[in-house]
Amino acid sequence: MRPSDPRHGESVSALAEEDPVHSTTSEHGRMVELAGLPIRQRGGHRREIIAVAVLAVLALAVWSVVTNEALQWDIVGRYMLDIRILNGVWVTIGLTAVSMAVGLVLAVIIALMRLSGNWALRQAALLFVWFFRSTPVLVLLIITFNLSLFYPTLTIGIPGGPTLISGETHALISPFWAAVLAFALNEAAYSAEILRSSITAVSTGQWEAGTALGMTRARIYRRVVLPQALRIAIPPLGNDTINMLKGTSLVAFIAVFDLMYTAQSIYQLTYEVVPLLVVVTLWYIVLVTVLSAVQSLLERRLRRRSRKLGNAARVVAGGKPA
């Protein structure tokens, strides 16, 4: 055995005084080291082995897909940038963007109604959320597409005043706008609850700070509360947007030439079903990846802006900035 170092006792005692919780473990490790015994590392190379195994499985999966002749990658490459497919992609993007925009506008209104002090407004908003959350999107899509069966003619105007829009319903509401209506109503019901919970999550100190500055209730909502509520709401709203993007493939049931319906119309003529389904899958992966990147960017920007607003509100309320 090697002679012990007289300074060892002092170092162990000092370590025990500084950190009594880990003193026993540290002393044991020091004694093992002085005895010349090998020190066993916890876990060893377990992480490296697991990582290599996972990478090997992924590599095999990718290789099996790439070398699968049934996927017909040459045909996939030919259709990826086909003008008909690209037009379908643009229709999918436009349908998602318009539906989400209309849905969010309705959601803000419904959320504010849910938080209103007026009993009738709260109940009307609750009824809206209950009905459209209970109705499947596909059923709602078919109903809006066949809206002319319920209302053969559509008239919009000022009561007792001039008529703004009038005509047959099927001529005024095309399949595209029927899809926008269905997706917007469904999204409004879900997003209203997201926004309501996000608004209630903002601390009451923000309201007090806005009131101290002489802001009106509407101005506090617009300048203080909603920016901070959006920071909370962005992750679930981003997920809803991604789900809506993928859900737009349902418009194939009402013959809207989106990405999915365009691919169907092509493979019904060419019988190249598998390659075109691969094309659709790849395009959805690209679109979802872009949306995810935009979501992350928005989260970072809103986080910085919310921190600035929160610090300003705390200073006004007499507190310290974070």
Short mmCIF file of C-alpha atoms in Angstrom, two decimals:
data_model
loop_
_atom_site.label_atom_id
_atom_site.label_comp_id
_atom_site.label_asym_id
_atom_site.label_seq_id
_atom_site.Cartn_x
_atom_site.Cartn_y
_atom_site.Cartn_z
CA MET A 1 0.00 0.00 0.00
CA ARG A 2 1.12 3.56 -0.66
CA PRO A 3 1.80 5.76 2.35
CA SER A 4 -1.06 8.04 3.17
CA ASP A 5 -0.70 11.76 2.73
CA PRO A 6 -1.00 13.65 6.05
CA ARG A 7 -2.78 16.42 4.20
CA HIS A 8 -5.50 13.98 3.18
CA GLY A 9 -7.22 14.11 6.56
CA GLU A 10 -7.31 17.89 6.46
CA SER A 11 -8.76 17.94 2.95
CA VAL A 12 -11.43 15.38 3.82
CA SER A 13 -12.34 17.31 6.98
CA ALA A 14 -12.57 20.55 5.04
CA LEU A 15 -14.71 18.85 2.36
CA ALA A 16 -16.97 17.40 5.03
CA GLU A 17 -17.47 20.84 6.56
CA GLU A 18 -18.20 22.42 3.18
CA ASP A 19 -20.46 19.65 1.85
CA PRO A 20 -21.51 17.17 4.56
CA VAL A 21 -23.99 15.46 2.22
CA HIS A 22 -21.33 14.24 -0.21
CA SER A 23 -18.43 13.93 2.26
CA THR A 24 -18.88 10.17 2.74
CA THR A 25 -18.92 9.50 -1.01
CA SER A 26 -15.92 11.76 -1.65
CA GLU A 27 -13.91 10.16 1.19
CA HIS A 28 -14.70 6.67 -0.11
CA GLY A 29 -13.58 7.62 -3.61
CA ARG A 30 -10.36 9.12 -2.26
CA MET A 31 -9.62 5.99 -0.21
CA VAL A 32 -10.18 3.76 -3.26
CA GLU A 33 -7.85 5.96 -5.30
CA LEU A 34 -5.13 5.85 -2.59
CA ALA A 35 -5.43 2.08 -2.39
CA GLY A 36 -4.62 1.85 -6.12
CA LEU A 37 -7.92 0.14 -6.96
CA PRO A 38 -9.64 0.78 -10.31
CA ILE A 39 -12.51 3.24 -10.03
CA ARG A 40 -15.71 1.96 -11.67
CA GLN A 41 -17.53 4.51 -13.78
CA ARG A 42 -21.32 4.36 -13.59
CA GLY A 43 -22.99 3.43 -16.85
CA GLY A 44 -19.74 2.66 -18.67
CA HIS A 45 -20.29 2.83 -22.42
CA ARG A 46 -24.01 2.15 -22.17
CA ARG A 47 -25.02 5.46 -23.76
CA GLU A 48 -22.66 4.99 -26.69
CA ILE A 49 -23.91 1.44 -27.26
CA ILE A 50 -27.57 2.57 -27.21
CA ALA A 51 -26.80 5.48 -29.57
CA VAL A 52 -25.01 3.20 -32.03
CA ALA A 53 -27.88 0.69 -31.90
CA VAL A 54 -30.49 3.40 -32.56
CA LEU A 55 -28.47 4.83 -35.45
CA ALA A 56 -28.06 1.35 -36.92
CA VAL A 57 -31.82 0.72 -36.79
CA LEU A 58 -32.52 4.11 -38.40
CA ALA A 59 -29.94 3.45 -41.11
CA LEU A 60 -31.51 0.08 -41.89
CA ALA A 61 -34.98 1.64 -42.04
CA VAL A 62 -33.82 4.40 -44.40
CA TRP A 63 -31.93 1.92 -46.56
CA SER A 64 -34.98 -0.35 -46.84
CA VAL A 65 -37.10 2.60 -47.99
CA VAL A 66 -34.53 3.94 -50.44
CA THR A 67 -33.89 0.55 -52.04
CA ASN A 68 -37.56 -0.48 -52.16
CA GLU A 69 -38.39 -0.83 -55.86
CA ALA A 70 -42.14 -0.73 -55.16
CA LEU A 71 -41.84 2.98 -54.29
CA GLN A 72 -40.61 3.76 -57.83
CA TRP A 73 -38.39 6.70 -56.91
CA ASP A 74 -37.89 7.70 -60.55
CA ILE A 75 -41.63 8.36 -60.85
CA VAL A 76 -41.62 10.15 -57.49
CA GLY A 77 -38.90 12.48 -58.74
CA ARG A 78 -40.86 13.18 -61.90
CA TYR A 79 -44.00 14.22 -60.03
CA MET A 80 -42.44 16.15 -57.10
CA LEU A 81 -42.25 19.37 -59.15
CA ASP A 82 -45.06 18.61 -61.58
CA ILE A 83 -47.08 21.77 -62.21
CA ARG A 84 -50.33 20.05 -61.20
CA ILE A 85 -48.85 18.93 -57.89
CA LEU A 86 -47.41 22.41 -57.26
CA ASN A 87 -50.83 23.96 -57.91
CA GLY A 88 -52.30 21.52 -55.40
CA VAL A 89 -49.65 22.52 -52.86
CA TRP A 90 -50.56 26.19 -53.27
CA VAL A 91 -54.26 25.41 -52.82
CA THR A 92 -53.44 23.50 -49.62
CA ILE A 93 -51.36 26.41 -48.30
CA GLY A 94 -54.02 28.97 -49.22
CA LEU A 95 -56.82 26.92 -47.70
CA THR A 96 -54.88 26.51 -44.46
CA ALA A 97 -53.89 30.18 -44.25
CA VAL A 98 -57.36 31.60 -44.96
CA SER A 99 -59.14 29.10 -42.70
CA MET A 100 -56.70 29.75 -39.84
CA ALA A 101 -56.98 33.54 -40.22
CA VAL A 102 -60.79 33.50 -40.20
CA GLY A 103 -60.80 30.97 -37.37
CA LEU A 104 -58.48 33.08 -35.20
CA VAL A 105 -60.58 36.22 -35.70
CA LEU A 106 -63.67 34.31 -34.63
CA ALA A 107 -61.72 32.71 -31.77
CA VAL A 108 -60.71 36.10 -30.33
CA ILE A 109 -64.34 37.24 -30.41
CA ILE A 110 -65.59 34.01 -28.81
CA ALA A 111 -62.85 34.08 -26.15
CA LEU A 112 -63.72 37.66 -25.17
CA MET A 113 -67.39 36.71 -25.04
CA ARG A 114 -66.50 33.81 -22.72
CA LEU A 115 -64.70 36.25 -20.41
CA SER A 116 -67.44 38.86 -20.61
CA GLY A 117 -69.45 39.92 -17.59
CA ASN A 118 -72.62 39.58 -19.66
CA TRP A 119 -74.37 36.28 -18.94
CA ALA A 120 -76.02 36.07 -22.39
CA LEU A 121 -72.70 36.55 -24.20
CA ARG A 122 -71.00 33.90 -22.07
CA GLN A 123 -73.74 31.36 -22.73
CA ALA A 124 -73.82 32.09 -26.48
CA ALA A 125 -70.05 31.60 -26.69
CA LEU A 126 -70.26 28.42 -24.63
CA LEU A 127 -72.96 27.07 -26.96
CA PHE A 128 -70.80 27.86 -30.02
CA VAL A 129 -67.77 26.08 -28.56
CA TRP A 130 -69.86 23.09 -27.46
CA PHE A 131 -71.51 22.61 -30.87
CA PHE A 132 -68.50 22.98 -33.16
CA ARG A 133 -66.17 20.99 -30.92
CA SER A 134 -68.73 18.18 -30.90
CA THR A 135 -69.09 18.06 -34.70
CA PRO A 136 -66.47 16.09 -36.69
CA VAL A 137 -64.69 18.16 -39.32
CA LEU A 138 -65.68 15.81 -42.14
CA VAL A 139 -69.37 16.05 -41.19
CA LEU A 140 -69.10 19.83 -40.95
CA LEU A 141 -67.36 19.91 -44.33
CA ILE A 142 -70.15 17.96 -46.01
CA ILE A 143 -72.80 20.17 -44.37
CA THR A 144 -71.19 23.42 -45.55
CA PHE A 145 -70.70 21.95 -49.02
CA ASN A 146 -74.43 21.12 -49.16
CA LEU A 147 -75.53 24.36 -47.51
CA SER A 148 -77.82 25.05 -50.47
CA LEU A 149 -80.02 22.16 -49.31
CA PHE A 150 -80.76 24.11 -46.13
CA TYR A 151 -80.76 27.61 -47.62
CA PRO A 152 -81.36 27.57 -51.41
CA THR A 153 -80.87 31.33 -51.61
CA LEU A 154 -78.54 33.52 -49.59
CA THR A 155 -79.26 37.16 -48.87
CA ILE A 156 -77.01 39.45 -46.85
CA GLY A 157 -77.99 43.04 -46.20
CA ILE A 158 -78.94 45.69 -43.68
CA PRO A 159 -82.34 45.09 -42.04
CA GLY A 160 -84.71 47.65 -43.49
CA GLY A 161 -81.92 48.85 -45.77
CA PRO A 162 -80.19 47.84 -48.99
CA THR A 163 -79.29 44.25 -49.88
CA LEU A 164 -75.54 43.70 -50.14
CA ILE A 165 -75.36 40.13 -51.47
CA SER A 166 -78.13 38.01 -52.88
CA GLY A 167 -78.17 34.88 -55.00
CA GLU A 168 -78.32 31.12 -55.08
CA THR A 169 -76.23 29.58 -52.33
CA HIS A 170 -74.45 27.02 -54.51
CA ALA A 171 -73.34 29.83 -56.83
CA LEU A 172 -72.10 32.09 -54.02
CA ILE A 173 -70.29 29.44 -51.96
CA SER A 174 -67.80 27.44 -54.01
CA PRO A 175 -66.29 24.18 -52.69
CA PHE A 176 -63.16 26.11 -51.64
CA TRP A 177 -65.12 28.60 -49.52
CA ALA A 178 -67.30 25.83 -48.13
CA ALA A 179 -64.08 24.19 -46.92
CA VAL A 180 -62.84 27.51 -45.47
CA LEU A 181 -66.12 27.91 -43.58
CA ALA A 182 -65.97 24.39 -42.16
CA PHE A 183 -62.34 24.55 -41.05
CA ALA A 184 -62.68 28.10 -39.69
CA LEU A 185 -65.69 27.26 -37.53
CA ASN A 186 -64.00 24.14 -36.18
CA GLU A 187 -60.76 26.00 -35.48
CA ALA A 188 -62.58 28.91 -33.84
CA ALA A 189 -64.13 26.58 -31.27
CA TYR A 190 -60.78 25.08 -30.26
CA SER A 191 -58.71 28.26 -30.48
CA ALA A 192 -61.26 30.21 -28.42
CA GLU A 193 -60.61 27.90 -25.47
CA ILE A 194 -56.85 28.17 -25.98
CA LEU A 195 -57.00 31.98 -26.03
CA ARG A 196 -59.38 32.12 -23.06
CA SER A 197 -57.09 30.01 -20.90
CA SER A 198 -54.05 32.01 -22.09
CA ILE A 199 -55.68 35.32 -21.19
CA THR A 200 -56.66 34.10 -17.73
CA ALA A 201 -53.06 32.93 -17.22
CA VAL A 202 -51.77 36.52 -17.45
CA SER A 203 -51.26 37.84 -13.92
CA THR A 204 -53.64 40.43 -12.49
CA GLY A 205 -50.64 42.69 -11.90
CA GLN A 206 -50.60 43.42 -15.63
CA TRP A 207 -54.17 44.73 -15.40
CA GLU A 208 -53.27 46.83 -12.38
CA ALA A 209 -50.26 48.28 -14.18
CA GLY A 210 -52.35 49.16 -17.23
CA THR A 211 -55.01 50.77 -15.07
CA ALA A 212 -52.32 52.77 -13.24
CA LEU A 213 -51.18 54.12 -16.61
CA GLY A 214 -54.73 55.28 -17.36
CA MET A 215 -55.37 52.74 -20.12
CA THR A 216 -58.88 51.72 -21.06
CA ARG A 217 -59.91 48.08 -20.76
CA ALA A 218 -59.74 47.60 -24.53
CA ARG A 219 -56.27 49.16 -24.69
CA ILE A 220 -55.03 46.95 -21.84
CA TYR A 221 -56.29 43.92 -23.75
CA ARG A 222 -54.64 45.04 -26.99
CA ARG A 223 -51.31 46.38 -25.71
CA VAL A 224 -50.60 44.40 -22.54
CA VAL A 225 -52.67 41.24 -22.11
CA LEU A 226 -52.99 39.83 -25.63
CA PRO A 227 -49.23 39.99 -26.47
CA GLN A 228 -48.44 38.02 -23.30
CA ALA A 229 -51.37 35.65 -23.83
CA LEU A 230 -50.15 34.94 -27.37
CA ARG A 231 -46.80 33.80 -26.00
CA ILE A 232 -48.67 31.15 -24.01
CA ALA A 233 -51.02 30.32 -26.88
CA ILE A 234 -48.46 30.02 -29.71
CA PRO A 235 -47.44 26.36 -29.04
CA PRO A 236 -51.01 24.95 -29.03
CA LEU A 237 -52.07 27.25 -31.87
CA GLY A 238 -49.05 26.12 -33.87
CA ASN A 239 -50.04 22.50 -33.32
CA ASP A 240 -53.59 23.34 -34.41
CA THR A 241 -52.26 24.93 -37.60
CA ILE A 242 -50.22 21.84 -38.40
CA ASN A 243 -53.23 19.61 -37.74
CA MET A 244 -55.36 21.81 -39.98
CA LEU A 245 -52.75 21.66 -42.75
CA LYS A 246 -52.88 17.87 -42.70
CA GLY A 247 -56.66 17.88 -42.21
CA THR A 248 -57.20 19.84 -45.42
CA SER A 249 -56.71 16.54 -47.25
CA LEU A 250 -60.37 15.89 -46.35
CA VAL A 251 -61.44 18.38 -49.03
CA ALA A 252 -60.87 15.59 -51.53
CA PHE A 253 -64.41 14.51 -50.54
CA ILE A 254 -65.84 17.71 -52.03
CA ALA A 255 -63.51 17.86 -55.07
CA VAL A 256 -61.29 20.77 -54.09
CA PHE A 257 -58.04 20.45 -56.05
CA ASP A 258 -55.68 20.49 -53.11
CA LEU A 259 -52.52 18.38 -52.89
CA MET A 260 -54.32 15.15 -52.04
CA TYR A 261 -57.16 15.45 -54.55
CA THR A 262 -54.73 16.43 -57.33
CA ALA A 263 -52.64 13.32 -56.65
CA GLN A 264 -55.80 11.20 -56.67
CA SER A 265 -56.94 12.63 -59.99
CA ILE A 266 -53.54 11.78 -61.50
CA TYR A 267 -53.17 8.22 -60.24
CA GLN A 268 -56.75 7.40 -61.25
CA LEU A 269 -55.55 7.93 -64.82
CA THR A 270 -52.01 6.53 -64.61
CA TYR A 271 -52.50 3.87 -61.88
CA GLU A 272 -49.24 5.06 -60.26
CA VAL A 273 -50.81 5.02 -56.81
CA VAL A 274 -47.80 4.33 -54.57
CA PRO A 275 -45.38 6.88 -56.10
CA LEU A 276 -47.98 9.64 -55.96
CA LEU A 277 -48.83 8.85 -52.34
CA VAL A 278 -45.10 9.12 -51.60
CA VAL A 279 -45.09 12.52 -53.34
CA VAL A 280 -48.01 13.68 -51.18
CA THR A 281 -46.27 12.42 -48.04
CA LEU A 282 -43.02 14.19 -48.87
CA TRP A 283 -44.79 17.48 -49.58
CA TYR A 284 -46.69 17.33 -46.29
CA ILE A 285 -43.41 16.66 -44.47
CA VAL A 286 -41.85 19.72 -46.13
CA LEU A 287 -44.82 21.95 -45.28
CA VAL A 288 -45.01 20.78 -41.66
CA THR A 289 -41.26 21.31 -41.26
CA VAL A 290 -41.58 24.90 -42.50
CA LEU A 291 -44.53 25.55 -40.17
CA SER A 292 -42.61 24.12 -37.22
CA ALA A 293 -39.68 26.44 -37.95
CA VAL A 294 -42.01 29.46 -38.16
CA GLN A 295 -43.62 28.43 -34.87
CA SER A 296 -40.23 28.28 -33.13
CA LEU A 297 -39.31 31.71 -34.51
CA LEU A 298 -42.58 33.24 -33.29
CA GLU A 299 -42.13 31.71 -29.85
CA ARG A 300 -38.67 33.27 -29.48
CA ARG A 301 -39.80 36.71 -30.64
CA LEU A 302 -42.92 36.75 -28.46
CA ARG A 303 -40.90 35.53 -25.48
CA ARG A 304 -38.55 38.51 -25.78
CA ARG A 305 -41.40 40.98 -26.30
CA SER A 306 -43.42 39.54 -23.42
CA ARG A 307 -40.39 39.80 -21.10
CA LYS A 308 -40.03 43.50 -21.96
CA LEU A 309 -43.74 44.18 -21.38
CA GLY A 310 -43.70 42.24 -18.13
CA ASN A 311 -40.68 44.16 -16.84
CA ALA A 312 -42.28 47.49 -17.73
CA ALA A 313 -45.51 46.50 -15.98
CA ARG A 314 -43.64 45.42 -12.85
CA VAL A 315 -41.73 48.71 -12.74
CA VAL A 316 -44.98 50.66 -12.99
CA ALA A 317 -46.53 48.49 -10.27
CA GLY A 318 -43.57 49.25 -7.98
CA GLY A 319 -41.71 45.95 -8.35
CA LYS A 320 -38.36 45.01 -9.81
CA PRO A 321 -37.79 43.87 -13.42
CA ALA A 322 -36.95 40.22 -13.96
#
